[in-house]
PDB file of C-alpha atoms in Angstrom:
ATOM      1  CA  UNK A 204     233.566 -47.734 144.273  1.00  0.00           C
ATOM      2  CA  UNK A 205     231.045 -47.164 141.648  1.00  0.00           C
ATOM      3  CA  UNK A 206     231.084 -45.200 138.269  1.00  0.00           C
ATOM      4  CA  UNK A 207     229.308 -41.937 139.519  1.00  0.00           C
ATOM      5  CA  UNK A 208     230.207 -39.410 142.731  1.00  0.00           C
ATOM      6  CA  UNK A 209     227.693 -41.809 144.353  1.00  0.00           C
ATOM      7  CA  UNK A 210     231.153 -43.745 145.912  1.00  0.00           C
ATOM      8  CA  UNK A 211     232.334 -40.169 147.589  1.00  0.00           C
ATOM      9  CA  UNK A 212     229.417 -39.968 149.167  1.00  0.00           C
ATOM     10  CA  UNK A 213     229.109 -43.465 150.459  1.00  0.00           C
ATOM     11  CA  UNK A 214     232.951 -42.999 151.591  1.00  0.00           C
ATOM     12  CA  UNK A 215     232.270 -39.237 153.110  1.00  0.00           C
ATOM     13  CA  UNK A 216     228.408 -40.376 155.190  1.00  0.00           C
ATOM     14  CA  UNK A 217     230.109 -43.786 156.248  1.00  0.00           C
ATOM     15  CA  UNK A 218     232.999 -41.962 158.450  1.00  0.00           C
ATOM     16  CA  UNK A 219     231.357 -38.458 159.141  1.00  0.00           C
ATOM     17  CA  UNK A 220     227.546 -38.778 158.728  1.00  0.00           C
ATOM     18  CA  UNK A 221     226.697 -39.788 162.300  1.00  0.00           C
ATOM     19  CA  UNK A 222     229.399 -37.086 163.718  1.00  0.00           C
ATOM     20  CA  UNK A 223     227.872 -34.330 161.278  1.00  0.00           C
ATOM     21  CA  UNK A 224     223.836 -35.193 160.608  1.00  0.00           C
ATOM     22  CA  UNK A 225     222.284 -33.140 157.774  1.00  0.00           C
ATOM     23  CA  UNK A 226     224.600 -32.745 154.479  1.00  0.00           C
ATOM     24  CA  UNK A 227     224.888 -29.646 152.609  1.00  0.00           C
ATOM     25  CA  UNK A 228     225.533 -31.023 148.873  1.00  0.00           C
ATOM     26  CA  UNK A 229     225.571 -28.048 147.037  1.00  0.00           C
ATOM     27  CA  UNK A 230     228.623 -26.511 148.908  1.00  0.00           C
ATOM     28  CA  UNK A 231     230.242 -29.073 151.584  1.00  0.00           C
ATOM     29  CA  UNK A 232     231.012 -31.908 148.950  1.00  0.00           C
ATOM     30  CA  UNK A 233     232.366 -30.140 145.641  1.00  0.00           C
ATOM     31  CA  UNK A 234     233.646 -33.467 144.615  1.00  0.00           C
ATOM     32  CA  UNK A 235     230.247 -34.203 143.598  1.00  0.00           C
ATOM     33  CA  UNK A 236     230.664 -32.554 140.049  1.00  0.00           C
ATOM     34  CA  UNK A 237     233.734 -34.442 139.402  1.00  0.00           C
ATOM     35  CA  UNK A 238     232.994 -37.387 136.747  1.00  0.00           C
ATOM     36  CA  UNK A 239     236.011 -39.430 138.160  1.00  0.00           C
ATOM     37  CA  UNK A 240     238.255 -39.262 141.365  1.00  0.00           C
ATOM     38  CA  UNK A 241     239.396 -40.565 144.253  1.00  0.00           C
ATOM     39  CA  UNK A 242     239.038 -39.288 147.573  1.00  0.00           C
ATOM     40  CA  UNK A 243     239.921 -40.039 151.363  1.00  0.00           C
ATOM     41  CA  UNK A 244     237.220 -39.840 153.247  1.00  0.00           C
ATOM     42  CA  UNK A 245     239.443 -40.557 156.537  1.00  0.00           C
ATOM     43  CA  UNK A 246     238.830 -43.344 159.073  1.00  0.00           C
ATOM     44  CA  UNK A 247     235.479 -45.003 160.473  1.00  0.00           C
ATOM     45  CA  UNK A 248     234.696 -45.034 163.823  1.00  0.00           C
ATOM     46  CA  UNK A 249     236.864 -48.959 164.066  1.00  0.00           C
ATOM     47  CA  UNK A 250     239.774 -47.489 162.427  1.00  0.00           C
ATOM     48  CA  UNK A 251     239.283 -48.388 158.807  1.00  0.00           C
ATOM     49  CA  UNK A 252     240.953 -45.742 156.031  1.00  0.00           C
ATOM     50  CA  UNK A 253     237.619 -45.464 153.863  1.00  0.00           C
ATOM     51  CA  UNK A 254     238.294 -43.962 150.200  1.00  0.00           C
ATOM     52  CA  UNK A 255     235.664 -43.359 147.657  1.00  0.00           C
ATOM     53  CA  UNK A 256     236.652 -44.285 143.911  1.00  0.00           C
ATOM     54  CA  UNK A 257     234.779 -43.213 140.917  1.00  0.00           C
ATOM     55  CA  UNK A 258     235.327 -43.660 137.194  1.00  0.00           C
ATOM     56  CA  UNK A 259     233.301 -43.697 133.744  1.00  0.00           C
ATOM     57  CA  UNK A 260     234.316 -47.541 133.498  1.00  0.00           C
ATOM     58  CA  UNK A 261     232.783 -51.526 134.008  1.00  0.00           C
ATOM     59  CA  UNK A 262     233.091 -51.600 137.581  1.00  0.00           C
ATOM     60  CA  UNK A 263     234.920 -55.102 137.555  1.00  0.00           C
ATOM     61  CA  UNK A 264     237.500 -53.034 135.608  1.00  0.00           C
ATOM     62  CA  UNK A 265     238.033 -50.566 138.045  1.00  0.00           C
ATOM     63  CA  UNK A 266     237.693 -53.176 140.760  1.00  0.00           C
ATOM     64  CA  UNK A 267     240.543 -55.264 139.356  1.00  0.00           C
ATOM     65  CA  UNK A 268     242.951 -52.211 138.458  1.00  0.00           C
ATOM     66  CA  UNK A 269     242.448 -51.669 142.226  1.00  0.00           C
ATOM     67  CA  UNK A 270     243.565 -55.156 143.206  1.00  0.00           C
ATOM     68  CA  UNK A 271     246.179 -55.583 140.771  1.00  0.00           C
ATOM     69  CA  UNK A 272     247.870 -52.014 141.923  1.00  0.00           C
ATOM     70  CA  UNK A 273     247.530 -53.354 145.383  1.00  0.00           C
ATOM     71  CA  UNK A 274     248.609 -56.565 144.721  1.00  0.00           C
ATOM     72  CA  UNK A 275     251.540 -55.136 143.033  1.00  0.00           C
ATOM     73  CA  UNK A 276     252.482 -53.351 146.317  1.00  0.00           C
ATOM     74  CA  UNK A 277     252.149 -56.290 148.036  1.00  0.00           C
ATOM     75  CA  UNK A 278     249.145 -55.432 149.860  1.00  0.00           C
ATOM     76  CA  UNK A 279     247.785 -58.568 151.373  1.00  0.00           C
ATOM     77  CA  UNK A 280     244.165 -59.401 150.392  1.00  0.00           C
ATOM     78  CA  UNK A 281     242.551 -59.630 153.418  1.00  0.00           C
ATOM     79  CA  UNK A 282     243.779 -55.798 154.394  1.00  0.00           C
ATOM     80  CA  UNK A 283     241.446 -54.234 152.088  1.00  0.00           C
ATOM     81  CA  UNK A 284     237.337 -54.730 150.960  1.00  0.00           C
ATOM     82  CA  UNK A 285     236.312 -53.040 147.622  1.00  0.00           C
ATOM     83  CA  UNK A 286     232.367 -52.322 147.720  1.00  0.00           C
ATOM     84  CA  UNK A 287     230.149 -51.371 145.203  1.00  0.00           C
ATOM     85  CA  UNK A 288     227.950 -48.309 145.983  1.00  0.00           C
ATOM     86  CA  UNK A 289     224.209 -49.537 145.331  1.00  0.00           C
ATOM     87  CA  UNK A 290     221.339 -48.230 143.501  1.00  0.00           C
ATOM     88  CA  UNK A 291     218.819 -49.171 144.897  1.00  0.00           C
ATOM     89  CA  UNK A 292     215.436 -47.004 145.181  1.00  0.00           C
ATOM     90  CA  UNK A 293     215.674 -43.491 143.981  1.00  0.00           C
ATOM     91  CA  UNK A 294     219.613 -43.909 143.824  1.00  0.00           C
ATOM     92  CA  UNK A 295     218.983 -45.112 140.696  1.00  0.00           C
ATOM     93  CA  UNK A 296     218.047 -42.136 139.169  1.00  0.00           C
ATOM     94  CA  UNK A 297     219.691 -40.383 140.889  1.00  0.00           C
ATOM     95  CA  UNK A 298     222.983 -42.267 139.685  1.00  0.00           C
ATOM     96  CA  UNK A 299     221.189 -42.313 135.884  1.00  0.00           C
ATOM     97  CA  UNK A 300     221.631 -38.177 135.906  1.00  0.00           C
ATOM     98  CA  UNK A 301     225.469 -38.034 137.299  1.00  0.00           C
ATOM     99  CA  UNK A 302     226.127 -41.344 134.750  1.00  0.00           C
ATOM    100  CA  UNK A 303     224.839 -38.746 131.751  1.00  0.00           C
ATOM    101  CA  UNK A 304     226.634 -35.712 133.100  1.00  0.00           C
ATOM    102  CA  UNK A 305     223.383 -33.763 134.480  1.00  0.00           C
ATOM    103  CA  UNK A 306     225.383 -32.967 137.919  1.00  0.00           C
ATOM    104  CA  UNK A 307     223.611 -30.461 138.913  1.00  0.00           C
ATOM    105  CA  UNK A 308     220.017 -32.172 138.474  1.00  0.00           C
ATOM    106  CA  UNK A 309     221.605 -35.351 140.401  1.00  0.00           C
ATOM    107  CA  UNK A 310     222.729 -32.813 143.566  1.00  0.00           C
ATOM    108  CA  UNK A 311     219.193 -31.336 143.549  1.00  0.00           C
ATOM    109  CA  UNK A 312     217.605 -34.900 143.618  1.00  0.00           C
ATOM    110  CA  UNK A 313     219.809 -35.951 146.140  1.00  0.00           C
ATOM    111  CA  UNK A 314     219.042 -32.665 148.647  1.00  0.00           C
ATOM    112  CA  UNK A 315     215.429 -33.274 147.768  1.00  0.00           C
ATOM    113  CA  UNK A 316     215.396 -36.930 148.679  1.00  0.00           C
ATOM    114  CA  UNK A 317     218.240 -36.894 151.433  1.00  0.00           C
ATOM    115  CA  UNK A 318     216.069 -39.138 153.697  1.00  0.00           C
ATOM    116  CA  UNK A 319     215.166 -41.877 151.286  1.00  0.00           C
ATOM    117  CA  UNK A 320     218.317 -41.532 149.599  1.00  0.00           C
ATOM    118  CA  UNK A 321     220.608 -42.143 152.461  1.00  0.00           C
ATOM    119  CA  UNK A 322     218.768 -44.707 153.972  1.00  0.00           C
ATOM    120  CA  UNK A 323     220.264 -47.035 150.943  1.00  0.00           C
ATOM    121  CA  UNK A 324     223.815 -45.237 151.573  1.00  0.00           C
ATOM    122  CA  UNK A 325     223.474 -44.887 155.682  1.00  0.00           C
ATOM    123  CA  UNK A 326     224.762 -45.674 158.306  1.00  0.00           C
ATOM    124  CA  UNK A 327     228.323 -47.190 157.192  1.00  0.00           C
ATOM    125  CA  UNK A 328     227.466 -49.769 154.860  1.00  0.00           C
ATOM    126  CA  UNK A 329     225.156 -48.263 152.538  1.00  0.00           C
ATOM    127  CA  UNK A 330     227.239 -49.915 150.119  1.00  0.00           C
ATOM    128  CA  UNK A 331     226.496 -53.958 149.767  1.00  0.00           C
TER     129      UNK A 331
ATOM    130  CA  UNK B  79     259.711 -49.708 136.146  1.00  0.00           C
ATOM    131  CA  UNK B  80     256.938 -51.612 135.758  1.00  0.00           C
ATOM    132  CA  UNK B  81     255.715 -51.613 132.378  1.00  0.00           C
ATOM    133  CA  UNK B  82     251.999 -51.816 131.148  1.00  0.00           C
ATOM    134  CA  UNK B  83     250.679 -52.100 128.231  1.00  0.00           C
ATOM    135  CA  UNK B  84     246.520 -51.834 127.472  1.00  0.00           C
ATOM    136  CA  UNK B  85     244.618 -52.357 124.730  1.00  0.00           C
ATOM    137  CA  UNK B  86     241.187 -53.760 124.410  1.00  0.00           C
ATOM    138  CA  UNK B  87     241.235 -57.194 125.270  1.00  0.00           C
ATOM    139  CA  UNK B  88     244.231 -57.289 126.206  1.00  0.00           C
ATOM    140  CA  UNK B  89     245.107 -60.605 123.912  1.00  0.00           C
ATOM    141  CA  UNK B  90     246.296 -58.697 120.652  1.00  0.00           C
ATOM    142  CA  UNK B  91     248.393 -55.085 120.562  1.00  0.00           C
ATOM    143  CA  UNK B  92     249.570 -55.458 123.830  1.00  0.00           C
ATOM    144  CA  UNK B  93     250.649 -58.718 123.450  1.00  0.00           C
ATOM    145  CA  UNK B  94     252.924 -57.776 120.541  1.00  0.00           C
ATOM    146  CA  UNK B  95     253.868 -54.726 122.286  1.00  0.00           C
ATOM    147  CA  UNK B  96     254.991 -57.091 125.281  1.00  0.00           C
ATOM    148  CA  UNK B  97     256.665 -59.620 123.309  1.00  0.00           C
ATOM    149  CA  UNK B  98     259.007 -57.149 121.163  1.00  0.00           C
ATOM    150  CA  UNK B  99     259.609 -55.508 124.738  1.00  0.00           C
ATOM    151  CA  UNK B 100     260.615 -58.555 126.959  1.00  0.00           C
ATOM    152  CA  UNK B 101     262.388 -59.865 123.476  1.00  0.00           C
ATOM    153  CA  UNK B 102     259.922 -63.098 122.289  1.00  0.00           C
ATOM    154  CA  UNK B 103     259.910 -60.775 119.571  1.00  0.00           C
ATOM    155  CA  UNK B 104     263.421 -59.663 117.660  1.00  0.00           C
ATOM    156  CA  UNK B 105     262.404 -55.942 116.794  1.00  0.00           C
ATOM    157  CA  UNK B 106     264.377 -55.871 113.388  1.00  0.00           C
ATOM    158  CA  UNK B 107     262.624 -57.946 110.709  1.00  0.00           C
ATOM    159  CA  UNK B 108     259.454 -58.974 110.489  1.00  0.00           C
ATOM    160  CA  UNK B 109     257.994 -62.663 112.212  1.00  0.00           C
ATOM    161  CA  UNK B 110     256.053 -64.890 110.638  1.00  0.00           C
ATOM    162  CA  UNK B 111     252.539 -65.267 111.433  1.00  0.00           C
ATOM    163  CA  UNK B 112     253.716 -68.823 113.399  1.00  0.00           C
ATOM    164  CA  UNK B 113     255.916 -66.783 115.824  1.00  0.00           C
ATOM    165  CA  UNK B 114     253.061 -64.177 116.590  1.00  0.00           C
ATOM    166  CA  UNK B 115     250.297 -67.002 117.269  1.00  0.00           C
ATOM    167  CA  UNK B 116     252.667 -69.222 119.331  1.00  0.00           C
ATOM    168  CA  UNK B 117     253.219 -66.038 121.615  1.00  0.00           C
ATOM    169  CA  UNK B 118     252.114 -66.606 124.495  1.00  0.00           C
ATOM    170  CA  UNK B 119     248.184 -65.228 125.598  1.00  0.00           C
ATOM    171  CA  UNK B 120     247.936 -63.966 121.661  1.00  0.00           C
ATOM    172  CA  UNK B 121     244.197 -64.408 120.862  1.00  0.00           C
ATOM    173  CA  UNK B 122     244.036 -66.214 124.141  1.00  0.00           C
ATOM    174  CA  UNK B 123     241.924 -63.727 126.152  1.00  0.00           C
ATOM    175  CA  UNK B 124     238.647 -62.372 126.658  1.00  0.00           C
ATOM    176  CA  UNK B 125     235.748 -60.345 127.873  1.00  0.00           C
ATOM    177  CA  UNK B 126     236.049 -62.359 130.970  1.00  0.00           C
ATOM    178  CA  UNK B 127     239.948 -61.055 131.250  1.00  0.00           C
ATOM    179  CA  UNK B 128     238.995 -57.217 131.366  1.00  0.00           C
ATOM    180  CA  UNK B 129     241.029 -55.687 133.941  1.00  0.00           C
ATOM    181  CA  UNK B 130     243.256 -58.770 134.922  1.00  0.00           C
ATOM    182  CA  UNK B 131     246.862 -58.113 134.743  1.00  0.00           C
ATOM    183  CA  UNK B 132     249.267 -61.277 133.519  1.00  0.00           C
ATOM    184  CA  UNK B 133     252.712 -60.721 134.126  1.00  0.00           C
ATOM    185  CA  UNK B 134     254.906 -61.310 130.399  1.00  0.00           C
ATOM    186  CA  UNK B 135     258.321 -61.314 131.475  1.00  0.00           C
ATOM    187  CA  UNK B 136     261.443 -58.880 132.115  1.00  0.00           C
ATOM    188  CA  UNK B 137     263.361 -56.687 129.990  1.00  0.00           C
ATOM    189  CA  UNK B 138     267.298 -56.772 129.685  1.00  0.00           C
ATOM    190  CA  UNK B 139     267.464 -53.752 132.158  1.00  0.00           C
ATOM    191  CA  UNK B 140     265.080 -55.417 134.506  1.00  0.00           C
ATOM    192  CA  UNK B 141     262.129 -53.347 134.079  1.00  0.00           C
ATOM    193  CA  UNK B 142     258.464 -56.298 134.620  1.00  0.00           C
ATOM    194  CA  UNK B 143     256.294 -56.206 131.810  1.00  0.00           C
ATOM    195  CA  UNK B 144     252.796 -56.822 132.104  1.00  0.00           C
ATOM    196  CA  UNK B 145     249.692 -56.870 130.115  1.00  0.00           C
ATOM    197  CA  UNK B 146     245.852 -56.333 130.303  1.00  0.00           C
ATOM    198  CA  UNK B 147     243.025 -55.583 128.718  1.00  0.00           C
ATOM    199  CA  UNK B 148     240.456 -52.989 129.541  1.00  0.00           C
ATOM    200  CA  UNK B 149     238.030 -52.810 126.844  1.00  0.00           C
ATOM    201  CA  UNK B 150     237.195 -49.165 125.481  1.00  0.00           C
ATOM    202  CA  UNK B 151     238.141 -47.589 128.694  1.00  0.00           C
ATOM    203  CA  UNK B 152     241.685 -46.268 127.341  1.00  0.00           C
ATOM    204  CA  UNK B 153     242.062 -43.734 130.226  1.00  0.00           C
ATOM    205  CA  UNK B 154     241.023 -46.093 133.303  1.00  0.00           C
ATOM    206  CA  UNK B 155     244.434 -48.039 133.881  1.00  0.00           C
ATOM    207  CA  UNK B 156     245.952 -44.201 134.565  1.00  0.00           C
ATOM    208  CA  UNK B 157     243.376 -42.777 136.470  1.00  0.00           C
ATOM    209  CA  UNK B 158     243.184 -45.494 138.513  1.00  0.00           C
ATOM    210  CA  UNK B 159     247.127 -46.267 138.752  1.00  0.00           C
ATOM    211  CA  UNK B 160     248.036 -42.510 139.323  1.00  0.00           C
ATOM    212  CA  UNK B 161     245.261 -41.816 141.469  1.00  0.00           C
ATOM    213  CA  UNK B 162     246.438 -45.186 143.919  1.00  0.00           C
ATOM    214  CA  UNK B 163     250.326 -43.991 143.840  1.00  0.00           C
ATOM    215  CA  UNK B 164     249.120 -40.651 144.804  1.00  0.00           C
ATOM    216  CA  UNK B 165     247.465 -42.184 147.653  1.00  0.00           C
ATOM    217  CA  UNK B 166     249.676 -44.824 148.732  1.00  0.00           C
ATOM    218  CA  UNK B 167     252.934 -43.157 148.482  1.00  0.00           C
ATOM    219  CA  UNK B 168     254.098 -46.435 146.682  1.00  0.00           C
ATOM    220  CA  UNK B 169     257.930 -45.956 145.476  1.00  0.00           C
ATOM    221  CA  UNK B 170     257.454 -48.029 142.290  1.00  0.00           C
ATOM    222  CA  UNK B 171     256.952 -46.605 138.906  1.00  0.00           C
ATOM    223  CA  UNK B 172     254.528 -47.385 136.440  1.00  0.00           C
ATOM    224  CA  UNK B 173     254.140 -46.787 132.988  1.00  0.00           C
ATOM    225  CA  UNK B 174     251.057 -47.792 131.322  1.00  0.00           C
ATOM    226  CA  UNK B 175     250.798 -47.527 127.854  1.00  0.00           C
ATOM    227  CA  UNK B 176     248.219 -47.856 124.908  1.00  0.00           C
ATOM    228  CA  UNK B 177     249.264 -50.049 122.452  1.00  0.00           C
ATOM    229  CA  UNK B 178     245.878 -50.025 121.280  1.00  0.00           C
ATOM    230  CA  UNK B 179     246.994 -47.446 119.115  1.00  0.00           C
ATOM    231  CA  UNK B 180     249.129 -49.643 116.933  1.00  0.00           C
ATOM    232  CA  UNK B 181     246.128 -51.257 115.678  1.00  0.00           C
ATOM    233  CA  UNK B 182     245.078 -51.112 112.112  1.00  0.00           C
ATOM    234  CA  UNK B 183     241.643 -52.220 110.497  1.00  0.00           C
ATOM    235  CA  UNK B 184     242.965 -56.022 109.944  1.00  0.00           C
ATOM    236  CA  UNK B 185     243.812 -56.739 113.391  1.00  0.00           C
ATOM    237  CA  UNK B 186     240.136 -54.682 114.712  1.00  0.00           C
ATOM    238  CA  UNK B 187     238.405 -56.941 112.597  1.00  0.00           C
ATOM    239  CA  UNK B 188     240.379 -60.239 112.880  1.00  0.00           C
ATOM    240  CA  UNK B 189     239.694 -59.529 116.855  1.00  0.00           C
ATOM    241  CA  UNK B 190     236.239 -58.792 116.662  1.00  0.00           C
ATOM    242  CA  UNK B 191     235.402 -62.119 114.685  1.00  0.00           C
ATOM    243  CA  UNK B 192     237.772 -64.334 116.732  1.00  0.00           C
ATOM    244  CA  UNK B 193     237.175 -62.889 120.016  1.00  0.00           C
ATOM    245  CA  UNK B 194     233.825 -61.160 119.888  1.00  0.00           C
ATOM    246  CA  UNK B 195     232.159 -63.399 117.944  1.00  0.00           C
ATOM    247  CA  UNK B 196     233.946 -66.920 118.697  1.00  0.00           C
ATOM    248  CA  UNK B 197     235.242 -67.814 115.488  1.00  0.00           C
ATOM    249  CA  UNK B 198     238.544 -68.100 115.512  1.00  0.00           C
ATOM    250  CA  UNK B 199     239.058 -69.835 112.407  1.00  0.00           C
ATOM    251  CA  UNK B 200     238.078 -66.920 110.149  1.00  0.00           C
ATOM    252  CA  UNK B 201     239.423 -64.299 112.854  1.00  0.00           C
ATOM    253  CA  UNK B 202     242.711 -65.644 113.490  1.00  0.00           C
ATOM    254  CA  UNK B 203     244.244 -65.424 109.911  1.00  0.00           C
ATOM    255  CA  UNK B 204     243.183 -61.748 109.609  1.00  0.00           C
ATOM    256  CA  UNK B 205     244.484 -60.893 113.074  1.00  0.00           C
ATOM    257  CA  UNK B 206     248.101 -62.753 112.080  1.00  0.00           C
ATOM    258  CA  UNK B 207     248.306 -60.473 108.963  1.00  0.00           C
ATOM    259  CA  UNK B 208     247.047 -57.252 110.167  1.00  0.00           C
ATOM    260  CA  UNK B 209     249.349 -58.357 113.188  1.00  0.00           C
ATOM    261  CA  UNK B 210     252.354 -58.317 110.619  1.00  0.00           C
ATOM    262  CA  UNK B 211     251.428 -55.502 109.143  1.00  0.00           C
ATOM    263  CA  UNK B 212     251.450 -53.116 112.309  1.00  0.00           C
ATOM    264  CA  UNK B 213     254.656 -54.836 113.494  1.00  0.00           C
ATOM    265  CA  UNK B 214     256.337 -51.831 112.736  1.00  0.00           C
ATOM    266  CA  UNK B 215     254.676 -48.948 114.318  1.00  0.00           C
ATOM    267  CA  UNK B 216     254.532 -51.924 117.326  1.00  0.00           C
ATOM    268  CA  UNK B 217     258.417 -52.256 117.145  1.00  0.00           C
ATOM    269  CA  UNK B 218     258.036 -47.784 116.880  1.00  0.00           C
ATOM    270  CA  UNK B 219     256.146 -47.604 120.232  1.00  0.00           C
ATOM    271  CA  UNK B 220     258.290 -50.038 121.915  1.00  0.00           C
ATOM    272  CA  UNK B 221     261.710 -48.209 121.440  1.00  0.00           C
ATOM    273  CA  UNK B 222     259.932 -45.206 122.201  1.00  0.00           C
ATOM    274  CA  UNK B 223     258.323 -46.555 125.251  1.00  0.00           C
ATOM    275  CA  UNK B 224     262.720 -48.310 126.555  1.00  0.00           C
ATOM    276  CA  UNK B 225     263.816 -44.961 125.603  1.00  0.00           C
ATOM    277  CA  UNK B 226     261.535 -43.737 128.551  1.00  0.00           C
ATOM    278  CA  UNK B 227     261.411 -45.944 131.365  1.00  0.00           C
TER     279      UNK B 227
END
């Protein structure tokens, strides 16, 4: 979860990066220019349905929409975990640019860095 | 159904909205500034609420009503509801709706200085009469939102 495309890639490397190595973002994750969205990134290699959730919004917001639509389908707390994509390192900036709408500067940055970026998002848990 | 309605803090519009929908509230005539601050949760939540959703009753066909707040992120509680049902396949309906809109200067202001700024003495009195005065277009959106759901 986080407020930038950021959480669709956290969601997409932490069930496919180790099966697929090097990421094309310019043309293999289109959901990068999208300001908000949700999407499935499919399962992790123990089985867990990983989703990445973005919106312009307080992340505590967002975070207890999420619980409360859950809740309200009587999904039991301990089935799900809600993480918040970090910025740490050059993710900031990188998260700066796609917070202000510069999309395209934000997908350059992140081909450029792809090493030091994804070190913060890689493997699995590069969310904290 | 399940019914909510958003507005910034989720302590003032919506809580109208909620009470004229579940019936606290009788929608002809107009209640007296007692009746709107003994509601229940009116001018009773803030900042630290955003996003929490309090359940406010039933209406008589048996649809929940619910309230939050969500501060100026009017679109959020629908991108994020629609976007979940989409995913989960969940066979309950939703209808979220900004009551936010109701609002008139008076109750902004009275808000702002009760709940903003902590002074609910000055804030309170300005909120119960701009609350008053919007009780119609309140009582407007509610029928609006039963002839719906």
């Amino acid at each position: 979860m986080d407020e930038t495309p950021l959480a669709g890639l956290s969601a997409y490397l932490h069930t496919r990066r180790t099966e697929q190595g090097k990421v094309d973002y310019r043309v293999r994750l289109p959901f990068l220019d999208l300001p908000e969205h949700l999407v499935d990134a499919g399962k992790d290699r123990d089985g867990n349905e990983v989703y990445g959730l973005w919106t312009r919004a307080e992340p505590i917001l967002v975070r207890r929409l999420v619980e409360a639509f859950l809740s309200l389908n009587n999904v039991p707390a301990d089935d799900y975990e809600i993480r918040r994509v970090s910025h740490r390192g050059r993710l900031a900036l990188i998260s700066f640019f796609f917070r202000h709408g510069l999309y395209i500067v934000a997908r350059k940055l992140l081909a450029r860095w792809e090493g030091l970026t994804l070190r913060h998002l890689t493997p699995a848990p590069g969310i904290d | 159904m399940i019914v909510i309605y958003h507005c910034y803090g989720g302590t003032h519009s919506s809580v109208l909205a909620a009470a004229v929908h579940t019936g606290y509230l009788a929608p002809g005539g107009l209640p007296s500034k007692e009746e709107i601050e003994e509601l229940p949760h009116f001018d009773g939540r803030d900042g630290k609420d955003i996003g929490k959703l309090c359940h406010y009753g039933r209406d008589e066909n048996g649809n929940e009503v619910y309230i939050v707040g969500r501060k100026s992120f009017s679109e959020t509680p629908e991108f994020v509801f629609r976007s979940l049902q989409k995913l989960y396949g969940s066979d309950k309906a939703y209808k979220l709706v900004n009551s936010a809109r109701t609002l008139n200067w008076q109750m902004k202001l009275g808000g702002y200085i009760s709940r903003g700024l902590g002074i609910k003495h000055v804030g309170l009195p300005i909120e119960l009469w701009g609350a008053r005065k919007a009780y119609p277009r309140v009582v407007s959106l509610v029928e609006r939102i039963k002839k719906e759901v």
